[in-house]
PDB file of C-alpha atoms and ligand atoms in Angstrom:
ATOM      1  CA  MET P   1     142.877 -59.195  -2.980  1.00 37.00           C
ATOM      2  CA  ALA P   2     142.673 -61.140   0.185  1.00 41.00           C
ATOM      3  CA  ARG P   3     145.977 -62.821  -0.544  1.00 42.00           C
ATOM      4  CA  GLN P   4     147.540 -59.027  -0.990  1.00 42.00           C
ATOM      5  CA  GLN P   5     146.000 -58.302   2.350  1.00 44.00           C
ATOM      6  CA  LEU P   6     147.701 -61.312   4.259  1.00 52.00           C
ATOM      7  CA  ALA P   7     150.918 -61.144   2.961  1.00 61.00           C
ATOM      8  CA  HIS P   8     151.468 -57.027   3.538  1.00 54.00           C
ATOM      9  CA  ASP P   9     151.087 -55.975   6.947  1.00 48.00           C
ATOM     10  CA  ILE P  10     147.563 -54.816   8.212  1.00 44.00           C
ATOM     11  CA  ASN P  11     148.966 -51.922   9.893  1.00 42.00           C
ATOM     12  CA  THR P  12     151.881 -50.522   7.808  1.00 42.00           C
ATOM     13  CA  GLY P  13     151.347 -51.952   4.324  1.00 46.00           C
ATOM     14  CA  MET P  14     154.675 -53.819   4.356  1.00 61.00           C
ATOM     15  CA  LYS P  15     155.606 -57.171   3.253  1.00 79.00           C
ATOM     16  CA  ALA P  16     155.287 -60.223   5.836  1.00 89.00           C
ATOM     17  CA  LYS P  17     159.134 -61.088   6.618  1.00 92.00           C
ATOM     18  CA  ILE P  18     159.440 -64.795   6.834  1.00 96.00           C
ATOM     19  CA  LEU P  19     162.740 -66.530   7.968  1.00 97.00           C
ATOM     20  CA  LEU P  20     163.383 -69.785   7.001  1.00 97.00           C
ATOM     21  CA  VAL P  21     166.083 -71.943   9.286  1.00 98.00           C
ATOM     22  CA  GLU P  22     166.592 -75.037   7.010  1.00 97.00           C
ATOM     23  CA  ASP P  23     169.987 -76.979   6.378  1.00 96.00           C
ATOM     24  CA  GLU P  24     168.370 -78.730   3.023  1.00 94.00           C
ATOM     25  CA  VAL P  25     169.186 -76.245   0.342  1.00 94.00           C
ATOM     26  CA  ALA P  26     166.381 -78.014  -1.879  1.00 93.00           C
ATOM     27  CA  ILE P  27     163.783 -77.536   0.860  1.00 92.00           C
ATOM     28  CA  ARG P  28     165.105 -74.174   1.314  1.00 94.00           C
ATOM     29  CA  GLU P  29     165.091 -73.158  -2.468  1.00 95.00           C
ATOM     30  CA  MET P  30     161.213 -74.917  -2.647  1.00 94.00           C
ATOM     31  CA  LEU P  31     159.894 -72.857  -0.054  1.00 95.00           C
ATOM     32  CA  ARG P  32     161.672 -69.266  -0.956  1.00 95.00           C
ATOM     33  CA  TYR P  33     160.166 -69.606  -4.349  1.00 94.00           C
ATOM     34  CA  THR P  34     156.747 -70.484  -2.975  1.00 94.00           C
ATOM     35  CA  LEU P  35     156.561 -67.697  -0.540  1.00 95.00           C
ATOM     36  CA  ALA P  36     158.130 -65.050  -2.827  1.00 93.00           C
ATOM     37  CA  ARG P  37     155.599 -65.621  -5.049  1.00 93.00           C
ATOM     38  CA  GLU P  38     153.407 -65.161  -2.906  1.00 91.00           C
ATOM     39  CA  ASP P  39     154.446 -62.069  -2.275  1.00 87.00           C
ATOM     40  CA  PHE P  40     156.223 -62.507   1.138  1.00 94.00           C
ATOM     41  CA  GLU P  41     159.688 -61.228   2.147  1.00 93.00           C
ATOM     42  CA  VAL P  42     162.086 -64.207   2.693  1.00 96.00           C
ATOM     43  CA  ILE P  43     165.215 -64.152   4.798  1.00 96.00           C
ATOM     44  CA  GLU P  44     167.330 -67.801   5.077  1.00 97.00           C
ATOM     45  CA  ALA P  45     169.241 -69.396   7.528  1.00 97.00           C
ATOM     46  CA  GLY P  46     171.007 -72.791   7.315  1.00 97.00           C
ATOM     47  CA  ASP P  47     171.617 -73.343  11.036  1.00 97.00           C
ATOM     48  CA  ALA P  48     169.997 -72.253  13.940  1.00 97.00           C
ATOM     49  CA  SER P  49     172.541 -69.443  15.395  1.00 96.00           C
ATOM     50  CA  GLU P  50     172.427 -68.123  11.909  1.00 97.00           C
ATOM     51  CA  GLY P  51     168.739 -67.696  12.654  1.00 97.00           C
ATOM     52  CA  GLU P  52     169.076 -66.491  15.808  1.00 95.00           C
ATOM     53  CA  ARG P  53     171.407 -64.102  14.418  1.00 94.00           C
ATOM     54  CA  LEU P  54     168.613 -62.744  11.697  1.00 94.00           C
ATOM     55  CA  ILE P  55     165.877 -62.915  14.685  1.00 93.00           C
ATOM     56  CA  ARG P  56     167.874 -60.153  16.107  1.00 89.00           C
ATOM     57  CA  GLU P  57     168.979 -58.082  13.466  1.00 88.00           C
ATOM     58  CA  GLN P  58     166.051 -58.666  10.848  1.00 87.00           C
ATOM     59  CA  ARG P  59     162.954 -58.941  12.767  1.00 86.00           C
ATOM     60  CA  PRO P  60     161.050 -61.215  10.977  1.00 91.00           C
ATOM     61  CA  ASP P  61     156.665 -61.368  11.456  1.00 91.00           C
ATOM     62  CA  LEU P  62     157.021 -65.367  11.353  1.00 96.00           C
ATOM     63  CA  VAL P  63     159.842 -68.010  11.486  1.00 97.00           C
ATOM     64  CA  LEU P  64     159.734 -71.280   9.754  1.00 97.00           C
ATOM     65  CA  LEU P  65     161.762 -73.466  11.555  1.00 96.00           C
ATOM     66  CA  ASP P  66     163.229 -76.959  10.907  1.00 94.00           C
ATOM     67  CA  TRP P  67     163.294 -79.656  13.788  1.00 90.00           C
ATOM     68  CA  MET P  68     166.580 -81.411  12.476  1.00 89.00           C
ATOM     69  CA  LEU P  69     169.454 -78.485  12.046  1.00 93.00           C
ATOM     70  CA  PRO P  70     173.168 -79.082  12.434  1.00 94.00           C
ATOM     71  CA  GLY P  71     174.193 -78.057  15.610  1.00 94.00           C
ATOM     72  CA  LEU P  72     171.570 -76.384  17.501  1.00 94.00           C
ATOM     73  CA  SER P  73     168.590 -78.228  17.233  1.00 92.00           C
ATOM     74  CA  GLY P  74     165.171 -76.493  15.907  1.00 93.00           C
ATOM     75  CA  VAL P  75     163.659 -77.319  19.333  1.00 91.00           C
ATOM     76  CA  GLU P  76     166.096 -75.718  21.378  1.00 93.00           C
ATOM     77  CA  LEU P  77     166.180 -72.311  19.115  1.00 95.00           C
ATOM     78  CA  ALA P  78     162.330 -72.309  19.624  1.00 94.00           C
ATOM     79  CA  ARG P  79     162.853 -72.811  22.986  1.00 93.00           C
ATOM     80  CA  ARG P  80     165.308 -69.705  23.421  1.00 94.00           C
ATOM     81  CA  ILE P  81     162.989 -67.453  20.771  1.00 94.00           C
ATOM     82  CA  ARG P  82     160.359 -68.027  23.792  1.00 90.00           C
ATOM     83  CA  ARG P  83     162.660 -67.537  26.599  1.00 88.00           C
ATOM     84  CA  ALA P  84     163.834 -63.827  25.159  1.00 86.00           C
ATOM     85  CA  GLU P  85     162.110 -61.148  26.431  1.00 79.00           C
ATOM     86  CA  ARG P  86     161.691 -59.280  22.730  1.00 81.00           C
ATOM     87  CA  THR P  87     160.782 -62.479  20.965  1.00 87.00           C
ATOM     88  CA  ARG P  88     158.611 -64.245  23.219  1.00 83.00           C
ATOM     89  CA  GLN P  89     155.693 -63.354  20.610  1.00 84.00           C
ATOM     90  CA  LEU P  90     157.173 -63.954  17.300  1.00 91.00           C
ATOM     91  CA  PRO P  91     155.106 -66.821  15.513  1.00 94.00           C
ATOM     92  CA  ILE P  92     156.887 -69.848  14.961  1.00 95.00           C
ATOM     93  CA  ILE P  93     155.985 -72.434  12.569  1.00 94.00           C
ATOM     94  CA  MET P  94     158.346 -76.172  12.781  1.00 92.00           C
ATOM     95  CA  LEU P  95     159.031 -78.258   9.719  1.00 91.00           C
ATOM     96  CA  THR P  96     159.443 -81.538  11.350  1.00 85.00           C
ATOM     97  CA  ALA P  97     160.123 -85.036   9.186  1.00 79.00           C
ATOM     98  CA  ARG P  98     159.251 -86.785  12.560  1.00 64.00           C
ATOM     99  CA  SER P  99     155.506 -88.027  11.838  1.00 65.00           C
ATOM    100  CA  GLU P 100     155.110 -89.112  15.351  1.00 62.00           C
ATOM    101  CA  GLU P 101     152.231 -87.434  17.592  1.00 67.00           C
ATOM    102  CA  GLU P 102     154.794 -87.282  20.521  1.00 72.00           C
ATOM    103  CA  ASN P 103     157.369 -85.500  18.819  1.00 70.00           C
ATOM    104  CA  ARG P 104     155.035 -83.183  17.362  1.00 72.00           C
ATOM    105  CA  ILE P 105     153.644 -82.335  20.421  1.00 75.00           C
ATOM    106  CA  GLN P 106     156.985 -81.909  21.992  1.00 77.00           C
ATOM    107  CA  GLY P 107     157.594 -79.166  19.224  1.00 77.00           C
ATOM    108  CA  LEU P 108     154.252 -77.500  20.616  1.00 80.00           C
ATOM    109  CA  GLU P 109     155.261 -77.643  23.850  1.00 79.00           C
ATOM    110  CA  GLU P 110     158.703 -75.941  23.612  1.00 80.00           C
ATOM    111  CA  GLY P 111     156.746 -72.830  22.335  1.00 84.00           C
ATOM    112  CA  ALA P 112     155.864 -73.578  18.731  1.00 89.00           C
ATOM    113  CA  ASP P 113     152.830 -72.384  17.404  1.00 89.00           C
ATOM    114  CA  ASP P 114     152.355 -74.658  14.746  1.00 88.00           C
ATOM    115  CA  TYR P 115     153.773 -77.628  12.902  1.00 87.00           C
ATOM    116  CA  VAL P 116     153.733 -79.385   9.363  1.00 88.00           C
ATOM    117  CA  THR P 117     155.112 -82.874   8.937  1.00 86.00           C
ATOM    118  CA  LYS P 118     157.881 -83.125   5.526  1.00 85.00           C
ATOM    119  CA  PRO P 119     156.557 -83.930   2.777  1.00 85.00           C
ATOM    120  CA  PHE P 120     154.366 -80.679   2.857  1.00 87.00           C
ATOM    121  CA  SER P 121     151.981 -79.234   0.129  1.00 89.00           C
ATOM    122  CA  PRO P 122     152.968 -75.740  -0.512  1.00 89.00           C
ATOM    123  CA  ARG P 123     149.679 -74.771  -0.515  1.00 89.00           C
ATOM    124  CA  GLU P 124     148.973 -76.544   3.343  1.00 89.00           C
ATOM    125  CA  LEU P 125     152.100 -74.493   4.544  1.00 92.00           C
ATOM    126  CA  LEU P 126     151.064 -71.320   3.209  1.00 92.00           C
ATOM    127  CA  ALA P 127     147.158 -71.589   4.549  1.00 89.00           C
ATOM    128  CA  ARG P 128     148.648 -72.274   7.932  1.00 90.00           C
ATOM    129  CA  ILE P 129     151.366 -69.107   7.443  1.00 93.00           C
ATOM    130  CA  ARG P 130     148.479 -67.399   6.850  1.00 89.00           C
ATOM    131  CA  ALA P 131     146.102 -68.332   9.679  1.00 85.00           C
ATOM    132  CA  LEU P 132     148.966 -67.669  11.869  1.00 88.00           C
ATOM    133  CA  LEU P 133     149.971 -64.113  11.018  1.00 87.00           C
ATOM    134  CA  ARG P 134     146.188 -63.449  11.150  1.00 79.00           C
ATOM    135  CA  ARG P 135     146.129 -64.411  14.874  1.00 77.00           C
ATOM    136  CA  SER P 136     149.199 -63.142  15.907  1.00 78.00           C
ATOM    137  CA  ARG P 137     148.073 -59.583  14.230  1.00 70.00           C
ATOM    138  CA  GLY P 138     144.791 -59.751  16.047  1.00 59.00           C
ATOM    139  CA  ASP P 139     143.099 -56.586  15.734  1.00 49.00           C
ATOM    140  CA  THR P 140     143.691 -53.450  16.556  1.00 45.00           C
ATOM    141  CA  GLY P 141     141.983 -49.977  17.862  1.00 48.00           C
ATOM    142  CA  ALA P 142     139.366 -52.368  19.990  1.00 65.00           C
ATOM    143  CA  ARG P 143     138.824 -51.684  23.443  1.00 75.00           C
ATOM    144  CA  PRO P 144     140.575 -53.357  26.379  1.00 85.00           C
ATOM    145  CA  LEU P 145     138.853 -56.715  27.744  1.00 89.00           C
ATOM    146  CA  GLU P 146     138.718 -56.838  31.847  1.00 91.00           C
ATOM    147  CA  ALA P 147     137.789 -59.684  34.116  1.00 93.00           C
ATOM    148  CA  ARG P 148     138.424 -59.884  37.515  1.00 92.00           C
ATOM    149  CA  GLY P 149     141.768 -57.841  37.058  1.00 93.00           C
ATOM    150  CA  LEU P 150     142.826 -59.490  34.100  1.00 96.00           C
ATOM    151  CA  SER P 151     142.931 -56.844  31.132  1.00 95.00           C
ATOM    152  CA  LEU P 152     143.582 -57.581  27.599  1.00 94.00           C
ATOM    153  CA  ASP P 153     144.525 -54.467  25.624  1.00 89.00           C
ATOM    154  CA  PRO P 154     144.033 -55.601  21.960  1.00 81.00           C
ATOM    155  CA  ALA P 155     145.740 -52.125  20.877  1.00 77.00           C
ATOM    156  CA  SER P 156     148.800 -52.848  22.416  1.00 81.00           C
ATOM    157  CA  HIS P 157     148.727 -56.652  22.516  1.00 85.00           C
ATOM    158  CA  ARG P 158     149.490 -56.200  26.222  1.00 90.00           C
ATOM    159  CA  VAL P 159     147.904 -58.687  28.652  1.00 95.00           C
ATOM    160  CA  THR P 160     148.343 -57.320  32.123  1.00 95.00           C
ATOM    161  CA  VAL P 161     147.046 -58.075  35.856  1.00 94.00           C
ATOM    162  CA  ASN P 162     147.149 -55.157  38.020  1.00 87.00           C
ATOM    163  CA  GLY P 163     149.202 -53.591  35.523  1.00 86.00           C
ATOM    164  CA  ALA P 164     152.058 -56.304  35.313  1.00 92.00           C
ATOM    165  CA  GLU P 165     152.411 -57.871  32.225  1.00 93.00           C
ATOM    166  CA  LEU P 166     151.955 -61.284  31.547  1.00 94.00           C
ATOM    167  CA  GLN P 167     153.856 -63.093  28.864  1.00 91.00           C
ATOM    168  CA  LEU P 168     151.714 -65.097  26.523  1.00 92.00           C
ATOM    169  CA  GLY P 169     152.731 -66.442  22.631  1.00 90.00           C
ATOM    170  CA  PRO P 170     150.332 -65.417  19.800  1.00 88.00           C
ATOM    171  CA  THR P 171     148.155 -68.239  19.754  1.00 90.00           C
ATOM    172  CA  GLU P 172     147.792 -68.312  23.536  1.00 94.00           C
ATOM    173  CA  TYR P 173     146.616 -64.693  23.208  1.00 92.00           C
ATOM    174  CA  ARG P 174     144.394 -65.010  20.557  1.00 89.00           C
ATOM    175  CA  LEU P 175     142.671 -67.926  22.369  1.00 94.00           C
ATOM    176  CA  LEU P 176     142.326 -65.699  25.504  1.00 96.00           C
ATOM    177  CA  HIS P 177     141.135 -62.586  23.614  1.00 91.00           C
ATOM    178  CA  PHE P 178     138.257 -65.100  21.995  1.00 90.00           C
ATOM    179  CA  PHE P 179     137.105 -66.063  25.304  1.00 94.00           C
ATOM    180  CA  MET P 180     137.073 -63.047  26.974  1.00 92.00           C
ATOM    181  CA  THR P 181     134.897 -61.937  23.913  1.00 86.00           C
ATOM    182  CA  HIS P 182     133.016 -64.854  24.635  1.00 88.00           C
ATOM    183  CA  PRO P 183     132.824 -65.123  28.288  1.00 87.00           C
ATOM    184  CA  GLU P 184     130.500 -67.898  30.376  1.00 88.00           C
ATOM    185  CA  ARG P 185     129.853 -69.874  27.071  1.00 88.00           C
ATOM    186  CA  VAL P 186     131.034 -73.367  26.460  1.00 93.00           C
ATOM    187  CA  PHE P 187     133.002 -74.323  23.498  1.00 93.00           C
ATOM    188  CA  SER P 188     134.157 -77.641  21.765  1.00 93.00           C
ATOM    189  CA  ARG P 189     137.398 -78.018  20.389  1.00 92.00           C
ATOM    190  CA  ASN P 190     135.953 -77.927  17.285  1.00 87.00           C
ATOM    191  CA  GLN P 191     134.950 -74.383  17.877  1.00 87.00           C
ATOM    192  CA  LEU P 192     137.859 -73.151  19.218  1.00 90.00           C
ATOM    193  CA  LEU P 193     139.684 -74.834  16.024  1.00 86.00           C
ATOM    194  CA  ASP P 194     136.933 -72.714  13.909  1.00 79.00           C
ATOM    195  CA  GLN P 195     137.130 -70.136  15.812  1.00 79.00           C
ATOM    196  CA  VAL P 196     140.893 -69.329  16.923  1.00 84.00           C
ATOM    197  CA  TRP P 197     142.630 -70.898  14.344  1.00 78.00           C
ATOM    198  CA  GLY P 198     140.085 -70.551  11.096  1.00 68.00           C
ATOM    199  CA  ASP P 199     139.164 -72.459   8.395  1.00 58.00           C
ATOM    200  CA  ASN P 200     141.397 -74.223   5.865  1.00 56.00           C
ATOM    201  CA  VAL P 201     143.821 -75.418   8.550  1.00 63.00           C
ATOM    202  CA  TYR P 202     143.473 -79.082   9.603  1.00 72.00           C
ATOM    203  CA  ILE P 203     144.867 -78.894  13.309  1.00 78.00           C
ATOM    204  CA  GLU P 204     144.284 -82.040  15.688  1.00 83.00           C
ATOM    205  CA  GLU P 205     141.979 -81.327  18.580  1.00 83.00           C
ATOM    206  CA  ARG P 206     144.550 -82.156  20.695  1.00 87.00           C
ATOM    207  CA  THR P 207     146.790 -79.114  19.870  1.00 88.00           C
ATOM    208  CA  ILE P 208     143.891 -77.121  21.318  1.00 92.00           C
ATOM    209  CA  ASP P 209     144.583 -79.159  24.638  1.00 94.00           C
ATOM    210  CA  VAL P 210     148.203 -78.095  24.309  1.00 93.00           C
ATOM    211  CA  HIS P 211     147.230 -74.246  24.199  1.00 95.00           C
ATOM    212  CA  ILE P 212     144.782 -74.287  27.021  1.00 96.00           C
ATOM    213  CA  ARG P 213     147.722 -75.758  29.221  1.00 96.00           C
ATOM    214  CA  ARG P 214     149.953 -72.861  28.253  1.00 95.00           C
ATOM    215  CA  LEU P 215     147.542 -70.187  28.618  1.00 97.00           C
ATOM    216  CA  ARG P 216     146.345 -71.443  31.912  1.00 97.00           C
ATOM    217  CA  LYS P 217     150.261 -71.675  32.873  1.00 96.00           C
ATOM    218  CA  ALA P 218     150.887 -67.736  31.748  1.00 95.00           C
ATOM    219  CA  LEU P 219     147.585 -66.844  33.671  1.00 96.00           C
ATOM    220  CA  GLU P 220     148.323 -68.827  36.867  1.00 95.00           C
ATOM    221  CA  PRO P 221     150.363 -66.162  38.692  1.00 90.00           C
ATOM    222  CA  GLY P 222     147.281 -63.992  39.260  1.00 90.00           C
ATOM    223  CA  GLY P 223     145.030 -67.124  39.550  1.00 94.00           C
ATOM    224  CA  HIS P 224     143.302 -66.313  36.610  1.00 96.00           C
ATOM    225  CA  ASP P 225     144.217 -69.852  35.127  1.00 97.00           C
ATOM    226  CA  ARG P 226     140.982 -70.716  36.980  1.00 97.00           C
ATOM    227  CA  LEU P 227     138.930 -68.421  34.731  1.00 97.00           C
ATOM    228  CA  ILE P 228     139.567 -70.908  32.155  1.00 97.00           C
ATOM    229  CA  GLN P 229     137.439 -73.810  32.614  1.00 97.00           C
ATOM    230  CA  THR P 230     137.585 -77.191  31.525  1.00 96.00           C
ATOM    231  CA  VAL P 231     133.837 -78.773  31.108  1.00 95.00           C
ATOM    232  CA  ARG P 232     133.811 -82.252  30.929  1.00 94.00           C
ATOM    233  CA  GLY P 233     132.566 -83.538  27.510  1.00 92.00           C
ATOM    234  CA  ALA P 234     132.270 -80.701  26.160  1.00 93.00           C
ATOM    235  CA  GLY P 235     134.763 -78.347  26.069  1.00 95.00           C
ATOM    236  CA  TYR P 236     136.252 -75.258  27.236  1.00 97.00           C
ATOM    237  CA  ARG P 237     134.318 -72.300  29.101  1.00 96.00           C
ATOM    238  CA  PHE P 238     135.807 -68.776  30.248  1.00 96.00           C
ATOM    239  CA  SER P 239     134.017 -67.923  33.478  1.00 94.00           C
ATOM    240  CA  THR P 240     134.126 -65.575  36.020  1.00 89.00           C
ATOM    241  CA  GLN P 241     132.150 -67.265  38.314  1.00 85.00           C
ATOM    242  CA  VAL P 242     134.824 -69.253  40.309  1.00 73.00           C
TER     243      VAL P 242
HETATM  244 CA1   CA Q 301     166.948 -80.718   7.984  1.00 70.79          CA
END
């Protein structure tokens, strides 16, 4: 039952559509099988330009993006996805064979929401896909939240400052939503992981700092980055008392 709900869009009842951008046929086949078995709709591309075309034409709900691709790299495609207005909020999970932390952090800096390192277990990947879909959909029907001219509307997923829309990735949106519904309280990185990313997913605490940095950058134009405060030795706090 829970599995059904997560593979299908909560609002429309449609299957979640996942775009797989991967040049290695064997990995693609394994992933196609794994995802289809879990009732996801799968579309595939063998390189980044094909992936870009499918994003435009098919509007997937999430992209599994290999880092090393012939021609345009996965990281470059992630950058393009984030730059384009229409796809700015498209959730991305990077597939990487590189296990060095620097590369993984670079993937996140370029716009990926999460990553898995090859070889990965299908189970781990599925947990990450579900967690990311859950936080990119957020909840609908709730009232808009407001703090010092910064407004977040859960129904439309829009974040605005005096009517002007800010562009946030799905993870930053979810993070801000959590902060705005829990103001004036300090949360450790670990608590934020549990609350925003959900359990069953192992994520390094450093990942939080990357998303906090991205969120602050998005909030900078109106000066609202100051509302996301670092509390030394404790974690982060959303406060309007600045
Ligand atoms: Ca590859």
